XYZ file of C-alpha atoms in Angstrom:
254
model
C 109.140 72.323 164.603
C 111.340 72.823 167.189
C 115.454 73.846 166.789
C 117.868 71.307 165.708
C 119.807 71.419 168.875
C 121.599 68.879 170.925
C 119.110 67.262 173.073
C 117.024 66.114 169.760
C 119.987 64.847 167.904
C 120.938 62.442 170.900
C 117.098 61.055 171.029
C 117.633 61.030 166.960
C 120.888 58.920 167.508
C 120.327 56.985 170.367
C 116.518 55.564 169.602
C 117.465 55.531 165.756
C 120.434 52.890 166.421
C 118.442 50.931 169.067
C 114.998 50.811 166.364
C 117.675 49.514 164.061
C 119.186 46.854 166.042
C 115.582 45.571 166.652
C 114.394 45.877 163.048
C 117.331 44.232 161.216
C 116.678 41.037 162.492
C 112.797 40.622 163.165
C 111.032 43.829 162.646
C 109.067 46.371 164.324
C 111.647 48.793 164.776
C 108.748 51.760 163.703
C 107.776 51.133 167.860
C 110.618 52.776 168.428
C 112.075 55.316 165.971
C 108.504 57.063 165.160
C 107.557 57.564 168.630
C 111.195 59.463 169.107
C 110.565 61.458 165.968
C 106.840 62.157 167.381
C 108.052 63.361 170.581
C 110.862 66.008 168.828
C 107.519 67.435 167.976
C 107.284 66.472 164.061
C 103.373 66.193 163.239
C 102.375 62.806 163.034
C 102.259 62.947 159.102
C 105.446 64.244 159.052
C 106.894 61.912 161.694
C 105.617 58.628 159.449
C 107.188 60.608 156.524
C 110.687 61.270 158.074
C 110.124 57.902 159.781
C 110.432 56.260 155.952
C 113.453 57.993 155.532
C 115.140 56.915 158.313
C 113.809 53.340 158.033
C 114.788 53.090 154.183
C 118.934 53.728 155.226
C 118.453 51.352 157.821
C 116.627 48.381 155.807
C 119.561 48.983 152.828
C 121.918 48.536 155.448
C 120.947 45.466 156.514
C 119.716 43.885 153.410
C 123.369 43.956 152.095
C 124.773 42.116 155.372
C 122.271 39.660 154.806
C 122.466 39.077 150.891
C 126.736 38.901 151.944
C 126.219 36.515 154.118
C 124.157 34.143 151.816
C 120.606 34.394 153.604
C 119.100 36.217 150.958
C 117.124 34.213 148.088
C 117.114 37.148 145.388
C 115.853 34.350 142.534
C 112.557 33.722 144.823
C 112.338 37.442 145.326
C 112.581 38.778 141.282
C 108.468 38.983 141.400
C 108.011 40.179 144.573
C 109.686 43.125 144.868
C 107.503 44.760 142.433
C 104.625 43.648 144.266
C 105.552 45.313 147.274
C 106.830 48.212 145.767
C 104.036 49.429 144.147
C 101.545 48.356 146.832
C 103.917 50.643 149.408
C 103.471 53.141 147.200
C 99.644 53.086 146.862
C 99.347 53.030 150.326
C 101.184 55.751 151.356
C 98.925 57.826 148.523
C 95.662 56.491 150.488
C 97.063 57.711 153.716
C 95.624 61.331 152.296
C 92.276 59.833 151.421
C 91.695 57.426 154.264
C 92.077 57.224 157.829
C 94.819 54.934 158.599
C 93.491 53.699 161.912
C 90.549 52.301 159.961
C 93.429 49.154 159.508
C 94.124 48.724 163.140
C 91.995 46.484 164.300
C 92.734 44.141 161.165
C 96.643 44.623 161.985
C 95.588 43.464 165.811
C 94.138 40.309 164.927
C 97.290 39.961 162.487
C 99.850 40.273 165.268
C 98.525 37.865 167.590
C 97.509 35.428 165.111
C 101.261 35.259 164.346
C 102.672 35.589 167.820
C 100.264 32.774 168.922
C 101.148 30.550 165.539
C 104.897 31.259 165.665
C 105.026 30.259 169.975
C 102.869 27.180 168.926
C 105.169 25.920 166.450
C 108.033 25.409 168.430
C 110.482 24.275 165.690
C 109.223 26.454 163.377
C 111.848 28.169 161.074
C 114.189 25.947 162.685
C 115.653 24.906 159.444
C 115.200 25.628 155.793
C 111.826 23.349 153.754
C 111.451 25.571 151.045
C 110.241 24.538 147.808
C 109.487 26.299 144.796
C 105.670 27.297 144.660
C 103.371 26.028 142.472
C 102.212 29.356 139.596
C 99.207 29.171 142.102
C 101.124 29.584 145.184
C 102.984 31.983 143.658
C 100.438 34.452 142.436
C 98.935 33.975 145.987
C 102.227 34.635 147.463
C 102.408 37.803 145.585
C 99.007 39.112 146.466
C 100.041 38.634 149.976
C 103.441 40.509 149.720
C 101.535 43.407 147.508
C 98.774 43.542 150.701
C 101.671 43.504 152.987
C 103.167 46.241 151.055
C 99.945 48.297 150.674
C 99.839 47.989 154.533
C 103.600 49.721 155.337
C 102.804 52.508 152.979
C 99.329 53.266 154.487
C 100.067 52.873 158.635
C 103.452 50.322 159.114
C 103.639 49.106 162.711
C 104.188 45.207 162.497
C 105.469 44.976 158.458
C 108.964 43.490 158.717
C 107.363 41.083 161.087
C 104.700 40.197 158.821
C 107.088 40.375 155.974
C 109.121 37.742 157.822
C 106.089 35.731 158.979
C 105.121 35.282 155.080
C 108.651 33.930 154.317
C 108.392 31.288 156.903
C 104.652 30.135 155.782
C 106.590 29.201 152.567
C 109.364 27.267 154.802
C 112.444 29.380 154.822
C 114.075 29.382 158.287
C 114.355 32.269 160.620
C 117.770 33.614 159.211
C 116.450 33.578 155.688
C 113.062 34.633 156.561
C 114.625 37.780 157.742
C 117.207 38.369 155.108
C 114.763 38.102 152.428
C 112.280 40.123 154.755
C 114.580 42.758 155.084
C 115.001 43.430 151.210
C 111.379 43.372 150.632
C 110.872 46.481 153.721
C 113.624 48.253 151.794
C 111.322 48.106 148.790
C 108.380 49.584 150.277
C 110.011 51.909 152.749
C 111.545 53.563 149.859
C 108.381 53.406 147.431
C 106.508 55.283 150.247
C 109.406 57.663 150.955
C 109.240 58.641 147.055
C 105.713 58.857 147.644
C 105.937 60.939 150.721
C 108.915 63.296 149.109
C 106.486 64.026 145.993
C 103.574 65.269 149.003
C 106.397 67.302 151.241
C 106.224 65.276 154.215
C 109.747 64.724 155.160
C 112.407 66.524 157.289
C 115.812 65.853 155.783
C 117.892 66.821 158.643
C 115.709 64.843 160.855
C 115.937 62.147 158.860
C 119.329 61.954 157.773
C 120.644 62.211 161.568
C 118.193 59.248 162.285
C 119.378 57.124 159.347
C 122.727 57.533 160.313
C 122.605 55.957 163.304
C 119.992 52.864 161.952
C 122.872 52.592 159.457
C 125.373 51.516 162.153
C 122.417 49.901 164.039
C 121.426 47.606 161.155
C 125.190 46.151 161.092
C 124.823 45.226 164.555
C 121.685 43.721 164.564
C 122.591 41.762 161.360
C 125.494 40.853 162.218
C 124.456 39.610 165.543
C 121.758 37.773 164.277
C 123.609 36.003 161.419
C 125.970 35.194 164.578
C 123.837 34.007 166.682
C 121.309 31.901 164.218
C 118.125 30.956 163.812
C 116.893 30.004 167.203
C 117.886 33.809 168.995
C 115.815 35.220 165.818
C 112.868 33.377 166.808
C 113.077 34.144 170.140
C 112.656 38.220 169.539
C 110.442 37.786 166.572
C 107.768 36.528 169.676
C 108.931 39.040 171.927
C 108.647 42.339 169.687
C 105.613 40.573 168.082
C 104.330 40.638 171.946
C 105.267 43.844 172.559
C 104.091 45.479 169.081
C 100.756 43.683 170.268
C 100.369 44.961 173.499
C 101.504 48.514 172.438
C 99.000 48.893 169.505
C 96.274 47.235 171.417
C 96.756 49.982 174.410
C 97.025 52.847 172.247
C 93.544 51.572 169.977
C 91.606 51.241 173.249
C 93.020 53.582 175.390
Protein backbone atom coordinates (compact mmCIF):
# COMPACT_ATOMS: atom_id res chain seq x y z
CA UNK A 1 0.00 0.00 0.00
CA UNK A 2 1.57 2.91 -0.94
CA UNK A 3 2.28 6.27 1.58
CA UNK A 4 -0.49 8.48 2.49
CA UNK A 5 0.98 11.45 0.81
CA UNK A 6 -0.42 14.34 -1.08
CA UNK A 7 -0.91 13.24 -4.53
CA UNK A 8 -3.38 10.27 -3.21
CA UNK A 9 -5.35 12.45 -0.93
CA UNK A 10 -6.21 14.92 -3.90
CA UNK A 11 -7.38 11.77 -6.22
CA UNK A 12 -9.18 10.66 -2.70
CA UNK A 13 -10.86 14.19 -2.57
CA UNK A 14 -11.35 15.17 -5.90
CA UNK A 15 -12.93 11.70 -7.49
CA UNK A 16 -14.65 11.05 -3.98
CA UNK A 17 -16.76 14.47 -4.28
CA UNK A 18 -17.35 14.08 -8.06
CA UNK A 19 -18.61 9.93 -7.42
CA UNK A 20 -20.81 11.68 -4.91
CA UNK A 21 -22.34 14.31 -6.91
CA UNK A 22 -23.20 11.54 -9.48
CA UNK A 23 -24.50 9.00 -6.96
CA UNK A 24 -26.80 11.23 -4.85
CA UNK A 25 -29.11 11.73 -7.44
CA UNK A 26 -29.16 8.57 -9.83
CA UNK A 27 -26.49 6.19 -8.90
CA UNK A 28 -23.46 4.61 -10.10
CA UNK A 29 -21.10 6.66 -8.39
CA UNK A 30 -18.88 3.08 -7.60
CA UNK A 31 -17.62 3.96 -11.64
CA UNK A 32 -15.91 6.44 -10.21
CA UNK A 33 -14.71 6.32 -6.58
CA UNK A 34 -13.47 2.46 -6.78
CA UNK A 35 -11.50 2.88 -9.80
CA UNK A 36 -9.61 5.99 -7.85
CA UNK A 37 -9.18 3.82 -4.80
CA UNK A 38 -7.91 0.89 -7.28
CA UNK A 39 -5.44 3.02 -8.86
CA UNK A 40 -3.84 4.37 -5.18
CA UNK A 41 -2.91 0.77 -5.37
CA UNK A 42 -5.49 -0.81 -2.69
CA UNK A 43 -6.07 -4.60 -3.83
CA UNK A 44 -9.20 -4.96 -5.44
CA UNK A 45 -10.79 -6.63 -2.26
CA UNK A 46 -9.67 -4.02 -0.32
CA UNK A 47 -10.62 -1.25 -2.75
CA UNK A 48 -14.55 -2.68 -2.79
CA UNK A 49 -14.06 -2.77 1.04
CA UNK A 50 -12.81 0.87 1.57
CA UNK A 51 -15.08 1.65 -1.39
CA UNK A 52 -18.24 0.73 1.18
CA UNK A 53 -16.88 2.96 3.52
CA UNK A 54 -16.65 5.77 1.58
CA UNK A 55 -19.98 5.12 -0.19
CA UNK A 56 -21.89 4.54 3.25
CA UNK A 57 -20.89 8.57 4.45
CA UNK A 58 -21.89 9.59 1.20
CA UNK A 59 -25.43 7.70 0.86
CA UNK A 60 -26.21 9.06 4.78
CA UNK A 61 -25.48 12.30 3.51
CA UNK A 62 -27.77 12.41 1.01
CA UNK A 63 -30.54 10.37 2.36
CA UNK A 64 -31.08 13.13 5.03
CA UNK A 65 -31.31 16.03 2.26
CA UNK A 66 -33.75 14.00 0.66
CA UNK A 67 -35.99 12.75 3.68
CA UNK A 68 -35.71 17.04 4.61
CA UNK A 69 -36.90 17.87 1.68
CA UNK A 70 -40.03 15.54 1.71
CA UNK A 71 -39.00 13.00 -1.18
CA UNK A 72 -38.50 10.27 1.03
CA UNK A 73 -41.55 7.73 1.70
CA UNK A 74 -40.09 6.12 5.04
CA UNK A 75 -43.85 4.38 5.69
CA UNK A 76 -43.39 2.42 2.16
CA UNK A 77 -39.82 1.74 3.14
CA UNK A 78 -40.39 0.12 7.04
CA UNK A 79 -40.13 -3.58 5.25
CA UNK A 80 -37.66 -2.96 2.96
CA UNK A 81 -34.89 -1.88 4.61
CA UNK A 82 -34.47 -5.10 6.28
CA UNK A 83 -34.65 -6.77 3.11
CA UNK A 84 -31.84 -5.06 1.74
CA UNK A 85 -29.91 -5.04 4.67
CA UNK A 86 -29.50 -8.42 5.25
CA UNK A 87 -29.27 -9.41 1.57
CA UNK A 88 -26.11 -6.68 1.42
CA UNK A 89 -24.82 -8.41 4.01
CA UNK A 90 -25.00 -11.98 2.60
CA UNK A 91 -23.53 -10.88 -0.36
CA UNK A 92 -20.64 -9.32 0.69
CA UNK A 93 -20.00 -12.85 2.82
CA UNK A 94 -20.32 -14.77 -0.71
CA UNK A 95 -17.82 -12.47 -2.23
CA UNK A 96 -15.18 -14.99 -0.27
CA UNK A 97 -16.88 -18.07 -1.61
CA UNK A 98 -17.80 -17.03 -5.12
CA UNK A 99 -16.42 -15.25 -7.91
CA UNK A 100 -18.17 -12.06 -8.26
CA UNK A 101 -17.82 -11.72 -12.00
CA UNK A 102 -19.91 -14.88 -12.26
CA UNK A 103 -22.96 -11.89 -11.89
CA UNK A 104 -21.76 -9.76 -14.70
CA UNK A 105 -23.25 -10.80 -17.45
CA UNK A 106 -26.73 -10.94 -15.52
CA UNK A 107 -25.97 -7.18 -14.30
CA UNK A 108 -25.33 -6.42 -18.31
CA UNK A 109 -28.54 -7.49 -19.47
CA UNK A 110 -29.94 -5.54 -16.27
CA UNK A 111 -28.47 -2.20 -17.29
CA UNK A 112 -29.61 -2.04 -20.70
CA UNK A 113 -32.87 -3.48 -20.10
CA UNK A 114 -33.39 -0.37 -17.92
CA UNK A 115 -31.58 2.20 -19.99
CA UNK A 116 -33.61 0.99 -23.04
CA UNK A 117 -37.10 0.86 -20.80
CA UNK A 118 -36.43 4.16 -19.00
CA UNK A 119 -35.45 6.15 -22.82
CA UNK A 120 -38.66 4.37 -24.13
CA UNK A 121 -40.89 5.70 -21.63
CA UNK A 122 -40.50 9.15 -22.19
CA UNK A 123 -42.74 10.49 -19.36
CA UNK A 124 -41.78 8.05 -17.17
CA UNK A 125 -41.27 9.19 -13.49
CA UNK A 126 -42.57 12.34 -14.66
CA UNK A 127 -44.94 12.58 -11.82
CA UNK A 128 -45.88 10.60 -8.78
CA UNK A 129 -48.80 7.18 -9.49
CA UNK A 130 -47.99 5.37 -6.58
CA UNK A 131 -50.32 3.20 -4.90
CA UNK A 132 -50.05 1.01 -2.09
CA UNK A 133 -49.19 -2.66 -3.24
CA UNK A 134 -51.27 -5.36 -2.97
CA UNK A 135 -49.53 -8.15 0.17
CA UNK A 136 -48.58 -9.84 -3.23
CA UNK A 137 -46.87 -6.97 -4.73
CA UNK A 138 -45.40 -6.34 -1.74
CA UNK A 139 -43.69 -9.57 -0.87
CA UNK A 140 -42.56 -9.44 -4.59
CA UNK A 141 -41.34 -6.02 -4.09
CA UNK A 142 -39.31 -7.17 -1.24
CA UNK A 143 -37.73 -10.13 -2.90
CA UNK A 144 -36.63 -7.74 -5.48
CA UNK A 145 -35.08 -5.12 -3.06
CA UNK A 146 -33.43 -8.24 -0.95
CA UNK A 147 -31.89 -9.50 -4.67
CA UNK A 148 -30.94 -5.98 -5.28
CA UNK A 149 -29.34 -5.90 -1.98
CA UNK A 150 -27.64 -9.33 -2.26
CA UNK A 151 -26.22 -7.85 -5.55
CA UNK A 152 -24.34 -4.47 -3.88
CA UNK A 153 -22.86 -6.62 -1.21
CA UNK A 154 -21.50 -9.30 -3.64
CA UNK A 155 -20.04 -6.93 -6.83
CA UNK A 156 -22.15 -3.23 -6.76
CA UNK A 157 -21.67 -1.42 -10.07
CA UNK A 158 -25.27 -0.29 -11.21
CA UNK A 159 -27.25 -0.68 -7.47
CA UNK A 160 -28.50 2.84 -6.76
CA UNK A 161 -29.62 2.77 -10.32
CA UNK A 162 -31.39 -0.35 -10.00
CA UNK A 163 -32.49 0.65 -6.59
CA UNK A 164 -34.06 3.69 -8.25
CA UNK A 165 -35.34 1.78 -11.30
CA UNK A 166 -37.45 -0.54 -8.74
CA UNK A 167 -39.02 2.59 -7.13
CA UNK A 168 -40.26 3.86 -10.38
CA UNK A 169 -41.76 0.27 -11.55
CA UNK A 170 -44.02 0.92 -8.48
CA UNK A 171 -44.80 4.65 -9.85
CA UNK A 172 -42.92 7.05 -7.70
CA UNK A 173 -41.41 9.88 -9.79
CA UNK A 174 -37.79 10.51 -10.41
CA UNK A 175 -37.23 12.79 -7.26
CA UNK A 176 -38.79 10.22 -4.99
CA UNK A 177 -37.44 7.32 -6.75
CA UNK A 178 -34.10 8.61 -5.78
CA UNK A 179 -34.74 9.80 -2.29
CA UNK A 180 -36.14 6.59 -1.29
CA UNK A 181 -33.28 4.89 -3.45
CA UNK A 182 -30.79 6.61 -1.67
CA UNK A 183 -31.88 5.34 1.91
CA UNK A 184 -32.16 1.86 0.78
CA UNK A 185 -28.01 2.05 -0.70
CA UNK A 186 -27.28 3.44 2.75
CA UNK A 187 -28.71 0.22 4.13
CA UNK A 188 -26.71 -2.12 2.24
CA UNK A 189 -23.55 -0.11 1.87
CA UNK A 190 -23.34 -0.17 5.53
CA UNK A 191 -24.52 -3.94 6.05
CA UNK A 192 -21.59 -4.87 3.71
CA UNK A 193 -19.16 -2.42 5.34
CA UNK A 194 -19.98 -4.28 8.81
CA UNK A 195 -19.51 -7.27 6.89
CA UNK A 196 -16.29 -6.24 5.32
CA UNK A 197 -14.89 -4.63 8.85
CA UNK A 198 -15.58 -8.17 10.61
CA UNK A 199 -13.13 -9.84 7.40
CA UNK A 200 -10.34 -6.80 7.63
CA UNK A 201 -10.86 -5.41 4.34
CA UNK A 202 -10.97 -1.76 4.89
CA UNK A 203 -8.44 1.14 5.03
CA UNK A 204 -9.72 3.74 7.46
CA UNK A 205 -7.62 6.56 6.43
CA UNK A 206 -8.41 5.82 2.91
CA UNK A 207 -11.71 5.74 3.56
CA UNK A 208 -12.38 8.41 5.83
CA UNK A 209 -10.50 11.04 3.43
CA UNK A 210 -12.83 9.66 0.61
CA UNK A 211 -16.04 9.96 2.66
CA UNK A 212 -15.27 13.28 3.50
CA UNK A 213 -15.38 14.64 0.40
CA UNK A 214 -18.73 12.32 -0.87
CA UNK A 215 -20.09 13.99 2.29
CA UNK A 216 -19.89 17.50 0.77
CA UNK A 217 -20.50 15.87 -2.68
CA UNK A 218 -23.82 14.27 -1.69
CA UNK A 219 -25.18 17.90 -0.58
CA UNK A 220 -24.49 19.10 -3.91
CA UNK A 221 -25.82 16.56 -5.88
CA UNK A 222 -28.99 16.48 -3.67
CA UNK A 223 -29.45 19.60 -3.46
CA UNK A 224 -29.11 20.20 -7.10
CA UNK A 225 -31.30 17.61 -7.97
CA UNK A 226 -34.15 18.48 -5.56
CA UNK A 227 -33.51 22.00 -7.41
CA UNK A 228 -33.64 21.12 -10.51
CA UNK A 229 -36.60 18.26 -10.45
CA UNK A 230 -37.60 15.41 -11.88
CA UNK A 231 -36.97 15.80 -15.53
CA UNK A 232 -32.77 16.70 -15.04
CA UNK A 233 -32.88 13.33 -12.81
CA UNK A 234 -34.08 11.40 -15.62
CA UNK A 235 -31.94 12.76 -17.92
CA UNK A 236 -28.53 11.39 -16.00
CA UNK A 237 -30.20 8.31 -14.73
CA UNK A 238 -29.96 7.35 -18.90
CA UNK A 239 -26.72 8.82 -19.22
CA UNK A 240 -24.73 7.08 -16.22
CA UNK A 241 -27.00 4.04 -16.94
CA UNK A 242 -25.25 4.39 -20.60
CA UNK A 243 -22.10 4.88 -19.42
CA UNK A 244 -22.14 2.16 -16.47
CA UNK A 245 -23.22 -0.05 -19.59
CA UNK A 246 -20.65 0.63 -21.86
CA UNK A 247 -17.93 0.59 -19.10
CA UNK A 248 -18.85 -2.89 -17.66
CA UNK A 249 -19.49 -4.29 -21.05
CA UNK A 250 -15.71 -3.19 -22.17
CA UNK A 251 -14.09 -4.32 -19.17
CA UNK A 252 -16.20 -8.12 -19.35
CA UNK A 253 -15.05 -8.52 -22.97
CA UNK A 254 -12.02 -6.83 -23.16
Amino acid sequence: MGELDPTIIIILLSFGFLAAFIDAVVGGGGLISLPALLFTGLPPATAIATNKLAGTIGSLTSTIIFYRSGNVSLQSLKNLFPSVFIGAMLGAYTVHLIDPALLKPLMLIMLAAVAIYTIIKKDWGAVSRYQKLTPVKQALFIGLIFGIGFYDGFLGPGTGSFLLFAFLLIGFNFLQAAGNAKLLNFGSNIAALLMFMYLGEVVYSYGLIMGAAQLVGSIVGSKFAIKKGSSYVRLLFIVVTIVLLAKNTWDYFM
